[in-house]
JSON list of C-alpha atoms in Angstrom, two decimals:
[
{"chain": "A", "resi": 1, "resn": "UNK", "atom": "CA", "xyz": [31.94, 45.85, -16.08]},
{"chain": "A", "resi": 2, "resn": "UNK", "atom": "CA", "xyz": [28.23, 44.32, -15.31]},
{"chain": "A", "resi": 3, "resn": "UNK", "atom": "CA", "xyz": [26.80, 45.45, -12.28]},
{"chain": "A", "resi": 4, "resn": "UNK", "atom": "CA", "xyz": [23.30, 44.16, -10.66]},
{"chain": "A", "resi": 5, "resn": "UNK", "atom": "CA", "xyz": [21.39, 45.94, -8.82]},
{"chain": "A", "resi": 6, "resn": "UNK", "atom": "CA", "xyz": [18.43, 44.35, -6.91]},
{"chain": "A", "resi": 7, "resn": "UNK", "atom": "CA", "xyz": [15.50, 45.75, -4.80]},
{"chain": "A", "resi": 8, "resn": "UNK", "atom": "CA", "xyz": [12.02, 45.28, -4.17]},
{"chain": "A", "resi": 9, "resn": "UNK", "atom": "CA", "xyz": [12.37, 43.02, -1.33]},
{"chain": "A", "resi": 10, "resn": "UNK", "atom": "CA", "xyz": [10.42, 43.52, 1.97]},
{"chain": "A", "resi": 11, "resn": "UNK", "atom": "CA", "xyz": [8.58, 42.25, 5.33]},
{"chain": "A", "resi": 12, "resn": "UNK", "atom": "CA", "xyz": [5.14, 40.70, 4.19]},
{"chain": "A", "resi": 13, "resn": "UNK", "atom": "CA", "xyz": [2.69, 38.26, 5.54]},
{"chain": "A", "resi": 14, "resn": "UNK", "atom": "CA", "xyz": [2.23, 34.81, 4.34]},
{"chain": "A", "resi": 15, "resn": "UNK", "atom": "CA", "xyz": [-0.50, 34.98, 1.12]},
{"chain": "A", "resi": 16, "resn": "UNK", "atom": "CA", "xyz": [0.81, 38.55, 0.07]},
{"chain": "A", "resi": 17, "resn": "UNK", "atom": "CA", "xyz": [3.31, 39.09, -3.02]},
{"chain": "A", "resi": 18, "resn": "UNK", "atom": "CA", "xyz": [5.82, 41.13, -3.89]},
{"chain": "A", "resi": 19, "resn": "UNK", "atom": "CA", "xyz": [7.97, 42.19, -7.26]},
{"chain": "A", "resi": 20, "resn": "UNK", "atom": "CA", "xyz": [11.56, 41.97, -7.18]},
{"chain": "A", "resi": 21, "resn": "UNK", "atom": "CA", "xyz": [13.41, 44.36, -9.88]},
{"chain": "A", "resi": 22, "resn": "UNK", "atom": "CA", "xyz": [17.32, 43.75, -10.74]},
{"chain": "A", "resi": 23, "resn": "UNK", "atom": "CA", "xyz": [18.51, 46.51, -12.69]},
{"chain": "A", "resi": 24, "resn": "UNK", "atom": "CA", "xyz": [21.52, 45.87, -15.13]},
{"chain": "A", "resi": 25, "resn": "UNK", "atom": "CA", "xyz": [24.42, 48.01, -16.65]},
{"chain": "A", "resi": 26, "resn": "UNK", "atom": "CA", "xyz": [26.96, 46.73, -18.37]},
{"chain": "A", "resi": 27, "resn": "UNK", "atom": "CA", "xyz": [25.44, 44.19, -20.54]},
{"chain": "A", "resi": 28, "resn": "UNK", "atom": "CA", "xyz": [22.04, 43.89, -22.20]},
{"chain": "A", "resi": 29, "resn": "UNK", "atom": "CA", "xyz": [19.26, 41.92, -20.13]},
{"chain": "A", "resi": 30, "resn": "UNK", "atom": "CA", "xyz": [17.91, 41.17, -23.43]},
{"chain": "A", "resi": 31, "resn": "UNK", "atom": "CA", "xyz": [21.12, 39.17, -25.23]},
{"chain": "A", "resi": 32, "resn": "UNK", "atom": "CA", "xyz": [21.56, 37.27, -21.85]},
{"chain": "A", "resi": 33, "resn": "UNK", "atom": "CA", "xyz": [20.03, 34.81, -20.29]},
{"chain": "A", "resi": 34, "resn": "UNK", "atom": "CA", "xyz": [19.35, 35.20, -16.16]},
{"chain": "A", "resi": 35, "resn": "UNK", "atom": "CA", "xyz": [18.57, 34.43, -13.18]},
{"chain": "A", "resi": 36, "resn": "UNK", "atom": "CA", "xyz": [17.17, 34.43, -10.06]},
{"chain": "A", "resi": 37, "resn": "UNK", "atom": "CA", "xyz": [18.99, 32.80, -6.85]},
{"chain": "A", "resi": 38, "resn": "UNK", "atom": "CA", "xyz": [18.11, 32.63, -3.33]},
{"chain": "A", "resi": 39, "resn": "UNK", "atom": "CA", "xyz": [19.46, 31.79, 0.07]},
{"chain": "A", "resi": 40, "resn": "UNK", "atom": "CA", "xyz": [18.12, 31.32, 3.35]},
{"chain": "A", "resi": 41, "resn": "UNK", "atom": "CA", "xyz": [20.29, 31.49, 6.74]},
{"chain": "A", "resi": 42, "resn": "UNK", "atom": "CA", "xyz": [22.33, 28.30, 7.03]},
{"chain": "A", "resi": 43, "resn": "UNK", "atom": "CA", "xyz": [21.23, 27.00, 3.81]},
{"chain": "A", "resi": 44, "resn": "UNK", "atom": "CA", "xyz": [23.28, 27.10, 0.01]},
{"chain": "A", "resi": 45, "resn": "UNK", "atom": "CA", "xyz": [21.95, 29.16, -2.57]},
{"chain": "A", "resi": 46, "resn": "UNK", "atom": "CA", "xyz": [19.65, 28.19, -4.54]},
{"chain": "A", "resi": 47, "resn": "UNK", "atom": "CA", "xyz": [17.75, 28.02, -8.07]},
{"chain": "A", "resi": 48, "resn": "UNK", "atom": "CA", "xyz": [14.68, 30.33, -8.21]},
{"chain": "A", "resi": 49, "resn": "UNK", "atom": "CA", "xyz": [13.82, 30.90, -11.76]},
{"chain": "A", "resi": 50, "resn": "UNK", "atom": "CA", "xyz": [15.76, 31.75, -15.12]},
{"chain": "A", "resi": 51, "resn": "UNK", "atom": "CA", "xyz": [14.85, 33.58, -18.15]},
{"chain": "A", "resi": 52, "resn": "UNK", "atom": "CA", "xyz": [16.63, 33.28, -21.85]},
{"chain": "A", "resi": 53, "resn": "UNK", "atom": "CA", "xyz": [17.58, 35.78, -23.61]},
{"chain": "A", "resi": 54, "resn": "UNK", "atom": "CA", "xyz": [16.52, 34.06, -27.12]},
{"chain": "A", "resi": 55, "resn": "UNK", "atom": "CA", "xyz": [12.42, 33.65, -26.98]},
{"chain": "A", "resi": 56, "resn": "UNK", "atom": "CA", "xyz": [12.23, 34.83, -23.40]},
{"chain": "A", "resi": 57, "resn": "UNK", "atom": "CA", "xyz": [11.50, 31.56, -22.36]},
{"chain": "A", "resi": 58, "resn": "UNK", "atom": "CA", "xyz": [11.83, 30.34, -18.74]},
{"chain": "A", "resi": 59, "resn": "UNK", "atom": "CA", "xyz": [12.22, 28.09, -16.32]},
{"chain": "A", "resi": 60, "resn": "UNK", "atom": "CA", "xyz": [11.43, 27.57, -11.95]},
{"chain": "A", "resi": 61, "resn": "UNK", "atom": "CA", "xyz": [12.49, 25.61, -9.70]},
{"chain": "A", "resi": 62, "resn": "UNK", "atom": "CA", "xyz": [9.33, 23.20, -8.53]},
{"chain": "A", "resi": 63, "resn": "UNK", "atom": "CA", "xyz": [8.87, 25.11, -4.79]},
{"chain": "A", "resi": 64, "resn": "UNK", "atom": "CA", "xyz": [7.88, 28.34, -6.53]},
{"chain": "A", "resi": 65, "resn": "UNK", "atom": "CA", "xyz": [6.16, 27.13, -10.13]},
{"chain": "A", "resi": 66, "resn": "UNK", "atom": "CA", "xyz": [3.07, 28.56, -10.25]},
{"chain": "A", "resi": 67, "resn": "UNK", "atom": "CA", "xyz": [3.28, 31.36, -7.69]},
{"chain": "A", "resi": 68, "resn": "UNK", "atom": "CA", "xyz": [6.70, 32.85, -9.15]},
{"chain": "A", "resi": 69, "resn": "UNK", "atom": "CA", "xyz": [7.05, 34.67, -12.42]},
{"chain": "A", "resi": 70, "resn": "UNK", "atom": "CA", "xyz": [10.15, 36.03, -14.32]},
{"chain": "A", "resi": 71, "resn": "UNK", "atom": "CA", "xyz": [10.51, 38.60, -17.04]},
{"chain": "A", "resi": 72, "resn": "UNK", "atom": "CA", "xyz": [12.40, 40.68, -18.58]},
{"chain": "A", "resi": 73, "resn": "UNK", "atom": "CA", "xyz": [11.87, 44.71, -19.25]},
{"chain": "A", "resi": 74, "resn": "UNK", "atom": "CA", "xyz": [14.05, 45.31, -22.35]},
{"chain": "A", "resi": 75, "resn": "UNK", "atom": "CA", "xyz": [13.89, 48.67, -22.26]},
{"chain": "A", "resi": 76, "resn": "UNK", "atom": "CA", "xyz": [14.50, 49.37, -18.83]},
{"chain": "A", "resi": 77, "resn": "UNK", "atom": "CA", "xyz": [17.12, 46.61, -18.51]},
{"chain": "A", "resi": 78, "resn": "UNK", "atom": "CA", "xyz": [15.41, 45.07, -16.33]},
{"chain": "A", "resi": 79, "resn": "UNK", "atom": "CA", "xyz": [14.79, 41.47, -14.88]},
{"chain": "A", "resi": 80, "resn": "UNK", "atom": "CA", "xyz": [11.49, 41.46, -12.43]},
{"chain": "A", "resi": 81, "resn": "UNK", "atom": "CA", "xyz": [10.48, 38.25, -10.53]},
{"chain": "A", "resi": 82, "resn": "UNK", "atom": "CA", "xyz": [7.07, 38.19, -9.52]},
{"chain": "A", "resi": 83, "resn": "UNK", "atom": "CA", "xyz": [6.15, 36.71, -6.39]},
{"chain": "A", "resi": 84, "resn": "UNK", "atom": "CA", "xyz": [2.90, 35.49, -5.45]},
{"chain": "A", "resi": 85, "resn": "UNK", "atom": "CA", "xyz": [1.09, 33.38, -2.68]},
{"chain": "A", "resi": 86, "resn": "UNK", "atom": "CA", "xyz": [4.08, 33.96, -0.41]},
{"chain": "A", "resi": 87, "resn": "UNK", "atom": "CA", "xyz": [4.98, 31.34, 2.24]},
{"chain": "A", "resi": 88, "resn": "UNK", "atom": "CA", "xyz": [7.06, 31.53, 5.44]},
{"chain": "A", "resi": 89, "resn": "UNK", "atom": "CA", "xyz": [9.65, 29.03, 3.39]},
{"chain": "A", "resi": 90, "resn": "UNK", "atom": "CA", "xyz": [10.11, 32.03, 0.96]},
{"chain": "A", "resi": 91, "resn": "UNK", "atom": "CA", "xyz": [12.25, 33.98, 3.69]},
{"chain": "A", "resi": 92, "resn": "UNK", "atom": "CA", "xyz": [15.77, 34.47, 2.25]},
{"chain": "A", "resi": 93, "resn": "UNK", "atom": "CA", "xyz": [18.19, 37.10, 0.28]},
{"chain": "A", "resi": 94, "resn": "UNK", "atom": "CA", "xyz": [17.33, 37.24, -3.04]},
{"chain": "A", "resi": 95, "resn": "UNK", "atom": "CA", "xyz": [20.10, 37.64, -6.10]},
{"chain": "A", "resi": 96, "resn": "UNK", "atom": "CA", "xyz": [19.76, 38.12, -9.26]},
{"chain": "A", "resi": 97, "resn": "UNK", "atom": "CA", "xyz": [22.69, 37.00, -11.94]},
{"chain": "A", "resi": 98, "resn": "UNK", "atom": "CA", "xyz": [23.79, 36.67, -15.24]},
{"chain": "A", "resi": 99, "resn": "UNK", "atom": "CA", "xyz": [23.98, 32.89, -16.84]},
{"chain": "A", "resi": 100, "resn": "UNK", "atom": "CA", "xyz": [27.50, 32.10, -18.15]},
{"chain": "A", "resi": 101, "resn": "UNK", "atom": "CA", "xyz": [27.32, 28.13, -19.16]},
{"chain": "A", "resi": 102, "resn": "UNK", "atom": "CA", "xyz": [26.20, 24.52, -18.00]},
{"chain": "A", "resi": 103, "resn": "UNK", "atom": "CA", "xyz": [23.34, 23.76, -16.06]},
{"chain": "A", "resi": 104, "resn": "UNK", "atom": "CA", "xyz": [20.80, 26.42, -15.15]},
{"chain": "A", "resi": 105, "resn": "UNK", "atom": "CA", "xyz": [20.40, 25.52, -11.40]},
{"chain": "A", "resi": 106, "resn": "UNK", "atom": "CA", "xyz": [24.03, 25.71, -10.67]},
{"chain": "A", "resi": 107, "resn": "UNK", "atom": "CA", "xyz": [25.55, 28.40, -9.05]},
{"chain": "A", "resi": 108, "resn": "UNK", "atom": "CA", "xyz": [28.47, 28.05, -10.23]},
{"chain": "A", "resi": 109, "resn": "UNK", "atom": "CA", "xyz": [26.84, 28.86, -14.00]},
{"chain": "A", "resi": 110, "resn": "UNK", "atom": "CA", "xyz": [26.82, 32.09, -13.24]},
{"chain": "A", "resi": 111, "resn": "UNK", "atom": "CA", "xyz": [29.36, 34.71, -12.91]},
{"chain": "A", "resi": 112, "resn": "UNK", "atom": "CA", "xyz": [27.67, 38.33, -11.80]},
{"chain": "A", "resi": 113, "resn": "UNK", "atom": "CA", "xyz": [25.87, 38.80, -8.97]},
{"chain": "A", "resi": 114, "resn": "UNK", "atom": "CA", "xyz": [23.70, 41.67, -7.45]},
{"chain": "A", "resi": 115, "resn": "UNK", "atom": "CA", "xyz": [24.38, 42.51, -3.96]},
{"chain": "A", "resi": 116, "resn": "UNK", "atom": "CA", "xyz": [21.17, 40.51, -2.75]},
{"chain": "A", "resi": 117, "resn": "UNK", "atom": "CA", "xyz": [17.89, 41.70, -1.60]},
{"chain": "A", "resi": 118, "resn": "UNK", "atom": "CA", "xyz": [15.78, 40.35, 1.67]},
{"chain": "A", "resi": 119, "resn": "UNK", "atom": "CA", "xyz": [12.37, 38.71, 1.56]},
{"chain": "A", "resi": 120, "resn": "UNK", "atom": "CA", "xyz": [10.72, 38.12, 4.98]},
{"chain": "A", "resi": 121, "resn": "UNK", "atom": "CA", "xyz": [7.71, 36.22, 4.93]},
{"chain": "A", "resi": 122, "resn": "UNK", "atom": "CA", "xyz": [5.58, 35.81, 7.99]},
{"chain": "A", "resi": 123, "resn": "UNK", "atom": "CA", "xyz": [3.46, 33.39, 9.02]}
]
């Protein structure tokens, strides 16, 4: 059984940054590659950023290159997303989730699933 667990999420202003933890049991963060999802009220989820478990290499979505950074605590189990330079269009629950197959933006690549965190930015 793989369980998620996310946290780190928060009310901040717009320009501050926060770090966004997703604790694993169940499987090894470090033989598996994944992922970071979010979704805004109204909208569909969508593709944050994604780190492989061969190389640790990784990969964002355009809207967050260059503010957002993922990696991967080995030891701990532990996937952390960075988040700087915060904008009000950051605002949404945040999940983390383990990469089954196919394309690395798609939901539907995925099959476990934290419970979600919130981000509020404000402007």
């Amino acid at each position: 059984q793989v369980q998620l667990v996310e946290s780190g999420g928060g009310l901040v202003q717009a320009g501050a940054s926060l770090r966004l933890s997703c604790a694993a049991s169940g499987r090894t963060v470090s033989s598996t590659d994944m992922g970071w999802f979010r979704q805004a009220p109204g909208k569909e989820r969508e593709f944050v950023a994604l780190i492989r478990w061969s190389a640790g290499s990784t990969y964002y979505a355009d809207s967050v290159k260059g503010r957002f950074t993922i990696s991967r605590d080995n030891a701990k189990n532990t996937v952390y997303l960075q988040m700087n330079t915060l904008k009000p269009e950051d605002t949404a629950v945040y999940y983390c989730a383990v990469k089954i197959a196919g394309s690395d933006s798609r939901p539907s690549s995925y099959r476990y699933w934290g419970q979600g965190t919130q981000v509020t930015v404000s402007s």
